[in-house]
mmCIF file of C-alpha atoms and ligand atoms in Angstrom:
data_model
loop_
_atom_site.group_PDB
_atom_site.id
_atom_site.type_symbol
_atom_site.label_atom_id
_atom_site.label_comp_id
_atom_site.label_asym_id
_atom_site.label_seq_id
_atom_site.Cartn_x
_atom_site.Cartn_y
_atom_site.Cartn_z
ATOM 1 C CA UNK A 1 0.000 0.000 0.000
ATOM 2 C CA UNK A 2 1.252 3.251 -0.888
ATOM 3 C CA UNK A 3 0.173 6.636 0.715
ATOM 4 C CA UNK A 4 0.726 9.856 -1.089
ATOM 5 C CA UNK A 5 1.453 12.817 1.706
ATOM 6 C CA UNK A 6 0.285 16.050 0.984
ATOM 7 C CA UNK A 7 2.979 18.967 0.081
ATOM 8 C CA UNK A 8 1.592 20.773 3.255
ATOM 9 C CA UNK A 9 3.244 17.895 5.462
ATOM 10 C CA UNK A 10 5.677 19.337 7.934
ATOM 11 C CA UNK A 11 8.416 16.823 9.019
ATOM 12 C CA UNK A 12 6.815 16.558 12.423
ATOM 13 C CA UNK A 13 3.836 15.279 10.722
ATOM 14 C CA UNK A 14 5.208 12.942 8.652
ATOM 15 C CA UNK A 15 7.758 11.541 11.272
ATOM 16 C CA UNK A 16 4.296 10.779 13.409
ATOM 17 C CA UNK A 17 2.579 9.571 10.718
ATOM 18 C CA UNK A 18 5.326 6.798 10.160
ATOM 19 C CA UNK A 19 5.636 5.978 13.915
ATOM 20 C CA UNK A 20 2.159 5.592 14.237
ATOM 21 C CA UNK A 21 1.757 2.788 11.120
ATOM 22 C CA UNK A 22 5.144 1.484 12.066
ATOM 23 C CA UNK A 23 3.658 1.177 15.969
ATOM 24 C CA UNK A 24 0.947 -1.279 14.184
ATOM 25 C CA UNK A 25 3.834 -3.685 13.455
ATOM 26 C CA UNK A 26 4.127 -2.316 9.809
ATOM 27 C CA UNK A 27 7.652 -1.517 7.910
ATOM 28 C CA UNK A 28 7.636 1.646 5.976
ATOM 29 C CA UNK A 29 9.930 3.050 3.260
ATOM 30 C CA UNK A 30 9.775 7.089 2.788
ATOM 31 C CA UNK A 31 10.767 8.179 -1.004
ATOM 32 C CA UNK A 32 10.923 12.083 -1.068
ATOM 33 C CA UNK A 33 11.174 12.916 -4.482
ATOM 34 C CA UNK A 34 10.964 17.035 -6.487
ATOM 35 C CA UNK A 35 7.267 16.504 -7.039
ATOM 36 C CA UNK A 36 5.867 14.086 -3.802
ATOM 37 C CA UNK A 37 6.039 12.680 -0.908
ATOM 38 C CA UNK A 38 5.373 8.619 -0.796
ATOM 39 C CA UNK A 39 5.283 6.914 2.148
ATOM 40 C CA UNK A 40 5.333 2.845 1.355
ATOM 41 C CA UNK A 41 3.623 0.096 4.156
ATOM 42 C CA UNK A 42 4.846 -3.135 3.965
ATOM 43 C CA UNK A 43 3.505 -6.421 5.380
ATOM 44 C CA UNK A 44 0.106 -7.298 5.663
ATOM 45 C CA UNK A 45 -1.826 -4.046 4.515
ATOM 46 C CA UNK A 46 -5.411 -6.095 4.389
ATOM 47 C CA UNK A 47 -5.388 -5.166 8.235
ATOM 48 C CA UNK A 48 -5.584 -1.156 7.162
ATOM 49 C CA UNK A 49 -8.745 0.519 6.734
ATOM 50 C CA UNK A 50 -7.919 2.974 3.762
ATOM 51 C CA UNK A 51 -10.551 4.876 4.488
ATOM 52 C CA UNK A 52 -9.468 5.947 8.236
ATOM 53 C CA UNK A 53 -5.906 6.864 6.189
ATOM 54 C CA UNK A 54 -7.224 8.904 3.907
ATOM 55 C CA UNK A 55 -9.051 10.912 6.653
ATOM 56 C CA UNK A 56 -5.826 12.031 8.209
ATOM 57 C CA UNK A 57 -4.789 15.428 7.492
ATOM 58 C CA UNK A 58 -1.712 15.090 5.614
ATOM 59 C CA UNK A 59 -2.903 12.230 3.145
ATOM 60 C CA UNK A 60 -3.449 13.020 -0.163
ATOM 61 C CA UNK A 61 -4.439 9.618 -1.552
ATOM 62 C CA UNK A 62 -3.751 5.592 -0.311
ATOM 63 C CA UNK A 63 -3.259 3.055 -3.597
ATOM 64 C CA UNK A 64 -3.080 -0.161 -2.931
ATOM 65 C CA UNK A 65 0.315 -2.156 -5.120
ATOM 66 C CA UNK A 66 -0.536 -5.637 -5.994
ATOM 67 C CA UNK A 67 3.065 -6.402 -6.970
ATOM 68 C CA UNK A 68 4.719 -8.445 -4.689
ATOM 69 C CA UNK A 69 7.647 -6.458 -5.041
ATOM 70 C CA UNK A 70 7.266 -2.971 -2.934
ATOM 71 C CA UNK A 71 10.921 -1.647 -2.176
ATOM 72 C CA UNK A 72 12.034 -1.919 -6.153
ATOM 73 C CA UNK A 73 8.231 -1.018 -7.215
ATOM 74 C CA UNK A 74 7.961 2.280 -9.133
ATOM 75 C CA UNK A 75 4.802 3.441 -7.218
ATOM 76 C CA UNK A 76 6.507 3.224 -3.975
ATOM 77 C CA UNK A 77 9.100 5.461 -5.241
ATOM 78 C CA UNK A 78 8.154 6.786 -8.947
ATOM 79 C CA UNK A 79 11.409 8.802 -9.826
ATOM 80 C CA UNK A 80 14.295 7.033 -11.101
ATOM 81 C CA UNK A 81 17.371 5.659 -8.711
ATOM 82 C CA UNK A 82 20.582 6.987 -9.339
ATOM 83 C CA UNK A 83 23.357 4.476 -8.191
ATOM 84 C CA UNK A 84 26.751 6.036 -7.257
ATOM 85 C CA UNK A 85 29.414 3.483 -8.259
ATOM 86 C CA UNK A 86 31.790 5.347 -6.647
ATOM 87 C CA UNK A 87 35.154 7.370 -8.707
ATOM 88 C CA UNK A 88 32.247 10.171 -10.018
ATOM 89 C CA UNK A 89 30.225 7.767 -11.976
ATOM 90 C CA UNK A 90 26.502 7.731 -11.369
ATOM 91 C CA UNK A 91 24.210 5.355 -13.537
ATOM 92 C CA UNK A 92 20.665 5.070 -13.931
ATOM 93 C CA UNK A 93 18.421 8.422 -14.040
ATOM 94 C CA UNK A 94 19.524 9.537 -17.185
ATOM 95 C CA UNK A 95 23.122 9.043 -16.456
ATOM 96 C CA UNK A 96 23.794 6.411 -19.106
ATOM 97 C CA UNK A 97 27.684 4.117 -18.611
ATOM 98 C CA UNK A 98 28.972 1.419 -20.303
ATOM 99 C CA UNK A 99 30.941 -1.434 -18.205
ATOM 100 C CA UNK A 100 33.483 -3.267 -20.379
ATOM 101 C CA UNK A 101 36.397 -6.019 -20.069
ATOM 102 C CA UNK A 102 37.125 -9.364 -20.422
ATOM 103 C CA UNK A 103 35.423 -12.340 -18.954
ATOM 104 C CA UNK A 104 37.650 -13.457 -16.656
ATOM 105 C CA UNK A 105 40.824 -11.359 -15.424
ATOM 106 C CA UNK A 106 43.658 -13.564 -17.025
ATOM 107 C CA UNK A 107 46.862 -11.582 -15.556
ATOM 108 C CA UNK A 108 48.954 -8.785 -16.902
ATOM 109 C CA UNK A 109 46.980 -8.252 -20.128
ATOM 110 C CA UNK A 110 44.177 -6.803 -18.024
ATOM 111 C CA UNK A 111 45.535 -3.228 -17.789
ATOM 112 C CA UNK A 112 46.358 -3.896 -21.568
ATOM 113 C CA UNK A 113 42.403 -4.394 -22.024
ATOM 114 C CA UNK A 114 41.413 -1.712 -19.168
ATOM 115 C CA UNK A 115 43.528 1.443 -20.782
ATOM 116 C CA UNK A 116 42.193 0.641 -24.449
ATOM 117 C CA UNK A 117 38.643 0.423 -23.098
ATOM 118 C CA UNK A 118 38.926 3.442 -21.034
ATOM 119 C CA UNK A 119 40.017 5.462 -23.985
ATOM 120 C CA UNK A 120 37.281 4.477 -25.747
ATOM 121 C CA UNK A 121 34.715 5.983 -23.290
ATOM 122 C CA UNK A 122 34.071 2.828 -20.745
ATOM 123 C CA UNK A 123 33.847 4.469 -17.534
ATOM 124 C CA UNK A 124 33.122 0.896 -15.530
ATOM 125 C CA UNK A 125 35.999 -1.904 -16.003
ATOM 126 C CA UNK A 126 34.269 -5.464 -15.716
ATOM 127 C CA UNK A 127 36.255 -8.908 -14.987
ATOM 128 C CA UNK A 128 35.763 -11.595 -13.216
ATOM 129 C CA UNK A 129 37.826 -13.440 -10.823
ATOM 130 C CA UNK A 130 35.745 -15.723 -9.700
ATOM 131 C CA UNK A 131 34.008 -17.811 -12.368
ATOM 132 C CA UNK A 132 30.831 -19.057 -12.015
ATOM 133 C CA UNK A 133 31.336 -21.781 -15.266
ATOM 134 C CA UNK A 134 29.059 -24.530 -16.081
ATOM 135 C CA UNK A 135 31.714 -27.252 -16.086
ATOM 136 C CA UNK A 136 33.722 -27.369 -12.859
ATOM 137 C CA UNK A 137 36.564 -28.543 -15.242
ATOM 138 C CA UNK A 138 36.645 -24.951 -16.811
ATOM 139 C CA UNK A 139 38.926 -22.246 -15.373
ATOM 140 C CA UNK A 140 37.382 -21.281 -12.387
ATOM 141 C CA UNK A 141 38.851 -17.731 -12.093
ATOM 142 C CA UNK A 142 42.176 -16.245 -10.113
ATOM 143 C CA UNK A 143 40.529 -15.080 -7.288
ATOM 144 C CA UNK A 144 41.400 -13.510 -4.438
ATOM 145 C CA UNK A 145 45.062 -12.305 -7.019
ATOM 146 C CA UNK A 146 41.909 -11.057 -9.343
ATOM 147 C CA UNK A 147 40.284 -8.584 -7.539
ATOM 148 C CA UNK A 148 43.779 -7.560 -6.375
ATOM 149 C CA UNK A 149 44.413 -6.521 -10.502
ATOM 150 C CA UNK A 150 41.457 -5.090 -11.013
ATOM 151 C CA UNK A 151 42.063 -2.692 -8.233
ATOM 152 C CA UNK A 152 45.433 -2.054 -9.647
ATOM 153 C CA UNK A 153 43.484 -1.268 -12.999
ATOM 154 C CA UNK A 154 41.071 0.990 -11.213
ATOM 155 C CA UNK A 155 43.378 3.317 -9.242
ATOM 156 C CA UNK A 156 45.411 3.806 -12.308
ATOM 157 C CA UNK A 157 42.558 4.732 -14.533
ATOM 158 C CA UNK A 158 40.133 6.346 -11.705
ATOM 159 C CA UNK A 159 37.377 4.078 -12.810
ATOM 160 C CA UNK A 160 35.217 1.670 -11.049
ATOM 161 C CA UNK A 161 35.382 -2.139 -11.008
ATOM 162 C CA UNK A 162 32.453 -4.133 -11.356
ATOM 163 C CA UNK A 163 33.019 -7.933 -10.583
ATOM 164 C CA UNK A 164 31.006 -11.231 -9.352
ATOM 165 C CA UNK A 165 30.863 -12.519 -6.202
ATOM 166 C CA UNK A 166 29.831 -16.253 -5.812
ATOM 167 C CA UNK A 167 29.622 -17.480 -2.430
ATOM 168 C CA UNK A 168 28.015 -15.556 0.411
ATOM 169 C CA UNK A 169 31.485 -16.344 2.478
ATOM 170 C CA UNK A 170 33.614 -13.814 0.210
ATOM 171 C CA UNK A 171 30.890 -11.143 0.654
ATOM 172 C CA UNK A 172 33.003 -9.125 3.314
ATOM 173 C CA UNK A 173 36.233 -9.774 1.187
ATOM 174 C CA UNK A 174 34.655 -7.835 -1.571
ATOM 175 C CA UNK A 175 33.535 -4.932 0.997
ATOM 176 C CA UNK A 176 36.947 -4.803 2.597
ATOM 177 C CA UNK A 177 39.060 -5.060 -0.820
ATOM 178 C CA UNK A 178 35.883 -1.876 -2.115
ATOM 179 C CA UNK A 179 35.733 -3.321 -4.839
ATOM 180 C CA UNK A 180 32.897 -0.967 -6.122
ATOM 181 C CA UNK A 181 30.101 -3.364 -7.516
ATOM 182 C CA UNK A 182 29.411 -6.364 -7.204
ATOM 183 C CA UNK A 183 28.265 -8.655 -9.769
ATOM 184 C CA UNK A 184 25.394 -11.457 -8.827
ATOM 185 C CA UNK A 185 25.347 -13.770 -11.806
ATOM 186 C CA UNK A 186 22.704 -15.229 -14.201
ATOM 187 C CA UNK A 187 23.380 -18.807 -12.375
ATOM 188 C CA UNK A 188 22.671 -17.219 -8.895
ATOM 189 C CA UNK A 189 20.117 -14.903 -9.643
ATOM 190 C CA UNK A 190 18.048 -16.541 -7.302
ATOM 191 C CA UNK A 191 20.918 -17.532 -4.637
ATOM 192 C CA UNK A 192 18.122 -16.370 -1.871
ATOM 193 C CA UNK A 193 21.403 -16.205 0.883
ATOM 194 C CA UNK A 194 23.883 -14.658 -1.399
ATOM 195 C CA UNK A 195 21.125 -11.937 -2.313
ATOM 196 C CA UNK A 196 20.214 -11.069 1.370
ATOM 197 C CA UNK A 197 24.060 -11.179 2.487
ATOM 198 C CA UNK A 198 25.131 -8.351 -0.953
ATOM 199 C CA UNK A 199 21.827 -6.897 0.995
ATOM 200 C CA UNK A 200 23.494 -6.089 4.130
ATOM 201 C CA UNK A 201 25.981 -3.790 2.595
ATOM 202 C CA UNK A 202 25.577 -0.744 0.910
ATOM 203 C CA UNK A 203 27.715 -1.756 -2.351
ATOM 204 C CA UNK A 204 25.999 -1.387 -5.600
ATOM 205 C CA UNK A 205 25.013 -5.220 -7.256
ATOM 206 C CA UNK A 206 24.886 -5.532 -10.292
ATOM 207 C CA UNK A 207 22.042 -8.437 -10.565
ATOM 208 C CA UNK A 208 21.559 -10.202 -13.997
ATOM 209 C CA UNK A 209 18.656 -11.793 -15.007
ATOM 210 C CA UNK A 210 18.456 -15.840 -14.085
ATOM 211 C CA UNK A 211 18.896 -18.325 -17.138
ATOM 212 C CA UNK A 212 15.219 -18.820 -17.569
ATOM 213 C CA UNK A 213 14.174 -16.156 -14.473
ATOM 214 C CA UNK A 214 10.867 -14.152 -15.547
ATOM 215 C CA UNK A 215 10.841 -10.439 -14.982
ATOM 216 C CA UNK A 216 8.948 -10.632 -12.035
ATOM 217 C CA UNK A 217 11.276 -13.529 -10.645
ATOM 218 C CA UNK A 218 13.815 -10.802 -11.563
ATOM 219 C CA UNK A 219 12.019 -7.822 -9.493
ATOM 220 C CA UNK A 220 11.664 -10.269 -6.620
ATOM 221 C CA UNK A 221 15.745 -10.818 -6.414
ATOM 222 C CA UNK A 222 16.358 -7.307 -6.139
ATOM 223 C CA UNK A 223 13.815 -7.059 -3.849
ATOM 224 C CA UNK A 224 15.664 -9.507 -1.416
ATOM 225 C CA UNK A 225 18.999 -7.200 -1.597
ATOM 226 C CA UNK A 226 16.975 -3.763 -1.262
ATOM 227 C CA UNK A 227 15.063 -5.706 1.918
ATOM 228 C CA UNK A 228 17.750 -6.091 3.715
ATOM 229 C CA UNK A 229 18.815 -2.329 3.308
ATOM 230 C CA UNK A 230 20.552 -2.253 0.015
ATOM 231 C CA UNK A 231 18.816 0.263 -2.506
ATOM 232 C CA UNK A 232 22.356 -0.008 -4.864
ATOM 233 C CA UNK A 233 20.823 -2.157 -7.094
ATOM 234 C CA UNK A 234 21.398 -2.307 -10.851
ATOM 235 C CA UNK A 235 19.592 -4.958 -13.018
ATOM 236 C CA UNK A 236 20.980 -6.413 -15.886
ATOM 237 C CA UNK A 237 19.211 -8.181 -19.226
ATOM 238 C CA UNK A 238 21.385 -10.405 -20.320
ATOM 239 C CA UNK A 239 19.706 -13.456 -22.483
ATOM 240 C CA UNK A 240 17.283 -15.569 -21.209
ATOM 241 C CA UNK A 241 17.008 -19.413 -22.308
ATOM 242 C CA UNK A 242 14.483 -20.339 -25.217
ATOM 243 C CA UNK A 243 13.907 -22.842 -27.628
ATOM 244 C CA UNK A 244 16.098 -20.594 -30.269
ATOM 245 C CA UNK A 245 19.859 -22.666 -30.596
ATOM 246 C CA UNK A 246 21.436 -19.994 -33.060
ATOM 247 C CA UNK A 247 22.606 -17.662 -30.238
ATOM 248 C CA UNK A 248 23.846 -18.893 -26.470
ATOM 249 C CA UNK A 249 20.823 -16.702 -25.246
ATOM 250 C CA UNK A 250 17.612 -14.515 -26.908
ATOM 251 C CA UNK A 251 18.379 -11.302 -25.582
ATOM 252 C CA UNK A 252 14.804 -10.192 -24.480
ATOM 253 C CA UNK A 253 14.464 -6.760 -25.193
ATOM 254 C CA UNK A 254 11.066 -5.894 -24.064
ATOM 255 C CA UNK A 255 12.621 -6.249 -20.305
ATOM 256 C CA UNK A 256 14.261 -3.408 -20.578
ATOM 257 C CA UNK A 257 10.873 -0.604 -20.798
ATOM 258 C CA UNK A 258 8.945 -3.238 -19.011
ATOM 259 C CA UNK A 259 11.389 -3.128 -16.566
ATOM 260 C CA UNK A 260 11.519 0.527 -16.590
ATOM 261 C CA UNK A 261 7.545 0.656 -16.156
ATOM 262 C CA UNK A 262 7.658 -1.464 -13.066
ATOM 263 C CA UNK A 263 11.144 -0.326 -11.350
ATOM 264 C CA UNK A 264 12.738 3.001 -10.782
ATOM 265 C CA UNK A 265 16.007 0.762 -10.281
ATOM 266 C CA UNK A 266 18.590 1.750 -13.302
ATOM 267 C CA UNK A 267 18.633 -1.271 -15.927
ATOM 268 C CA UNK A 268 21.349 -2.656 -18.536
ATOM 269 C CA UNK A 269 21.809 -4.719 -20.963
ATOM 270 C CA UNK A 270 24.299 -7.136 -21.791
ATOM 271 C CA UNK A 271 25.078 -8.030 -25.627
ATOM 272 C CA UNK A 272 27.782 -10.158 -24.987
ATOM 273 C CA UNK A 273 26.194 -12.972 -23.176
ATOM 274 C CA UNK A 274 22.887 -12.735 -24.782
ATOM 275 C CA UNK A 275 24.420 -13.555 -28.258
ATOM 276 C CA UNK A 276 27.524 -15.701 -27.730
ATOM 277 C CA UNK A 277 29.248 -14.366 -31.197
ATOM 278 C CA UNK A 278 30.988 -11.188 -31.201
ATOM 279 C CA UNK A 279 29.276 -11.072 -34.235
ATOM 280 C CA UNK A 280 25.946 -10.401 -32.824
ATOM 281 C CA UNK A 281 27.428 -8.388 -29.977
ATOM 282 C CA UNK A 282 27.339 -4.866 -31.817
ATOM 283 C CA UNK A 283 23.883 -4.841 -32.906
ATOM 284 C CA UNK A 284 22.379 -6.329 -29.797
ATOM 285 C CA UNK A 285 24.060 -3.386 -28.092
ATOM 286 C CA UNK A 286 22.604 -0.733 -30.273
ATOM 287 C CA UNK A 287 18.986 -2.463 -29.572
ATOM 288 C CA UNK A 288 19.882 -2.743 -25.932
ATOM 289 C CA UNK A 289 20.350 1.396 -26.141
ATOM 290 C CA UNK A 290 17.773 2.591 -28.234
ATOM 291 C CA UNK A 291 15.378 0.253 -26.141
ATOM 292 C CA UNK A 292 16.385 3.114 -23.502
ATOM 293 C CA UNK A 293 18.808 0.925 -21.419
ATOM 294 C CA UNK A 294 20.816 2.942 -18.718
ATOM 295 C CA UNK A 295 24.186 1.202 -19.526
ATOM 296 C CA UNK A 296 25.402 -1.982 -21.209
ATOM 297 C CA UNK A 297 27.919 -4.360 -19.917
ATOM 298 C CA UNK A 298 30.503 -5.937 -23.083
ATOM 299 C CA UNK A 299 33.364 -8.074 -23.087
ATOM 300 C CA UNK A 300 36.456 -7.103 -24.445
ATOM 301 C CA UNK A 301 39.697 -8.991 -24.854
ATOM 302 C CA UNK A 302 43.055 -8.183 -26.571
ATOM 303 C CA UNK A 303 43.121 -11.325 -27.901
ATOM 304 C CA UNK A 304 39.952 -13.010 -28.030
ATOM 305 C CA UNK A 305 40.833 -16.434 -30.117
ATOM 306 C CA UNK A 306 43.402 -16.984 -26.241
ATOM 307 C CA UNK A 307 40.497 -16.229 -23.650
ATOM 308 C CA UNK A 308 40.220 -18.354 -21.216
ATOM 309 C CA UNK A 309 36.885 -17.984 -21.067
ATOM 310 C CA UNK A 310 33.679 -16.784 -23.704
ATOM 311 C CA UNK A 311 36.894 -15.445 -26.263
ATOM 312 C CA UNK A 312 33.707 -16.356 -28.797
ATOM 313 C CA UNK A 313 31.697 -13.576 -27.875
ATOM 314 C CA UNK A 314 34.813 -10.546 -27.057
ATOM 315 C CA UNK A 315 34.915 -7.622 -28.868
ATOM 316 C CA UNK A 316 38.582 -6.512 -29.841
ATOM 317 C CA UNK A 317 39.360 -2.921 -28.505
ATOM 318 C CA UNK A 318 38.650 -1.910 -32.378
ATOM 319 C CA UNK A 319 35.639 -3.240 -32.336
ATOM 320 C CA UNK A 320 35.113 -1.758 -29.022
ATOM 321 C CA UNK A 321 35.896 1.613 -29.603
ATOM 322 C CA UNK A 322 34.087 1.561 -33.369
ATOM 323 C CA UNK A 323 30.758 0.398 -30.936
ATOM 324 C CA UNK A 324 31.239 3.062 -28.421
ATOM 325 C CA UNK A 325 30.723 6.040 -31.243
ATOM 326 C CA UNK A 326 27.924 4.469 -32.676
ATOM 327 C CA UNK A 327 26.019 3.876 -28.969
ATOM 328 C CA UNK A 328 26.773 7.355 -28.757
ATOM 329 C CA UNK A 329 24.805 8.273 -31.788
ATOM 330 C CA UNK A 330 22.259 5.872 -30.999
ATOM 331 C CA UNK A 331 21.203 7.504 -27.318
ATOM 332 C CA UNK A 332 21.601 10.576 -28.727
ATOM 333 C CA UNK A 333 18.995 10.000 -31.004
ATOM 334 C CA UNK A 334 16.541 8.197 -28.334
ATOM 335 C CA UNK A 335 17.713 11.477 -25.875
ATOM 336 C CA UNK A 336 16.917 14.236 -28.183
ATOM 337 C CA UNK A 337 14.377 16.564 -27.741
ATOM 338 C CA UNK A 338 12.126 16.474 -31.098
ATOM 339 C CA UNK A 339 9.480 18.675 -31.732
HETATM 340 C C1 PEP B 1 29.861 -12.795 -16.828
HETATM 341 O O1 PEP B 1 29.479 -11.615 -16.724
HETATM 342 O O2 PEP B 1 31.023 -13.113 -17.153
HETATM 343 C C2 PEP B 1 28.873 -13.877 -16.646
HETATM 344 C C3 PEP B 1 29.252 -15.094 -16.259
HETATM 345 O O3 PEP B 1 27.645 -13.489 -16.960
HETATM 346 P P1 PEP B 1 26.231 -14.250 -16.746
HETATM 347 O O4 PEP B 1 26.126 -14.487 -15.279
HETATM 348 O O5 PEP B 1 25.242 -13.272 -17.275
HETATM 349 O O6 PEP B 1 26.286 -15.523 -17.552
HETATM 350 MN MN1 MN B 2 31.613 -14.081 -19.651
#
């Protein structure tokens, strides 16, 4: 249930308000945006009389919200989150960034990778360093060493790292290393203890979408980090499973103003898994930005036929920096004011 406070409202008001809903063993969540004041009851709102709410003085109006999901719900909070990822870069809200690096971090080539993308106009350098691959035979990642480059890479460049965590036990590793997102991948979208543990911080996640995990299933992921007291949260199309073989994914790219309908939480897309060919991996980033994502996620590598992991789908810097002028193009075009 939502409840629209009046501009009138003093702070004394609206503090009382709160306690007294809070006092009938309700949670609330208080989004003061330019043009209103929302104030957001959680748990089981069938026990409020809308009526007796909307006869209090500083009420303008009481909607119920069917969605399951109320922290990452637009209605509860109907302007658009802005996530700091720390070094001056803000995404979501009109702030529009573009993550890029290689799949795994592989050693020294990484600040090879990091500089080129960088001077093409990445301002977020991705890499993982611990793998989350489908055959436990396949290189599972450097780890700990990983995270340890990547830092190197950001300091030098003054740009943040974005990078998965796996296990809930390396959650506080990540915090103490500030490493300055952290990635929740498509196989643990739905990781219910991993989610609630990145919830306890206040690090940005970067949360993909789960192999074959409907939008709502999506919503309802983020809505385990922000319910633990994370609001950092940055959602991420990246492929879902279908019956179509011809690509490793079908990038689905009515999630992203679906998403945008339903969430105020920043969303991106990711080209690079949803194709599985770098040959796909430019256009499915131009459709991911004129679709109106806030940011796309790509994979580069130096040399993509030695990856040591998804070299198939890498761009090469060249191919890299030829996509970032186009993407510029492209959200100019979907930014512009026409008449
Ligand atoms: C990745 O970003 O390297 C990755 C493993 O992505 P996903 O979880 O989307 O498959
Ligand atoms: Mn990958």
């Amino acid at each position: 249930m939502i409840v629209v406070v009046k501009d009138s409202a003093t702070k004394d008001q609206l503090a009382s308000f709160t306690a007294w809903i809070e006092g009938r063993g309700f949670k609330t969540n208080l989004s003061q945006g330019d043009n209103e004041t929302i104030v957001g009851i959680i748990g089981d709102t069938t026990q409020i009389d809308p009526f007796l709410l909307e006869s209090m003085d500083i009420v303008e109006r009481v909607q119920r919200v069917s969605e399951p999901f109320k922290k990452a719900n637009r209605k509860f909070h109907p302007e658009d989150t802005v996530v700091d990822c720390g070094h001056g870069v803000l995404l979501g809200g009109g702030h529009f960034q573009v993550m890029a690096g290689p799949c795994s971090v592989e050693g020294a080539n990484l600040i090879q990778i990091a500089r080129a993308v960088h001077a093409s106009g990445a301002t977020i350098l991705r890499g993982g360093a611990y793998k989350p691959r489908t055959s436990p035979y396949s290189y599972q990642g450097m780890g700990e060493k990983g995270l340890d480059l990547l830092l190197e890479a950001s300091a030098e460049l003054d740009m943040p790292v974005v990078t998965e965590v796996m296990d809930p036990r390396d959650v506080q590793l990540f915090v103490d290393k500030k490493i300055d997102i952290m990635q929740i991948g498509a196989r643990n979208a739905q990781n219910f203890s991993l989610l609630k543990e990145v919830g306890k911080t206040q690090t940005p996640v970067l949360l993909k979408r789960g192999l074959a995990e409907s939008v709502d299933e999506l919503l309802m992921a983020a809505e385990y980090i922000m319910s633990e007291g994370n609001a950092n949260v940055i959602l991420c199309e990246r492929g879902i499973r279908t019956f179509e073989t011809r690509t490793r994914n079908t990038f689905d790219v009515n999630a992203i103003p679906v998403l945008h309908q339903l969430t105020h939480l920043p969303v991106i897309g990711d080209p690079s898994h949803a194709t599985g060919y770098t040959r796909y991996v430019r256009p499915i980033a131009y459709a991911a930005t004129a679709a109106g994502a806030d940011g796309l996620e790509i994979e580069v590598h130096n040399k993509p036929s030695e990856a040591w992991s998804d070299g198939a789908q890498a761009l090469t810097p060249d191919q890299f920096s030829d996509a970032m002028k186009r993407i510029g193009l492209i959200r100019a075009a979907v930014t512009a004011e026409v008449e």
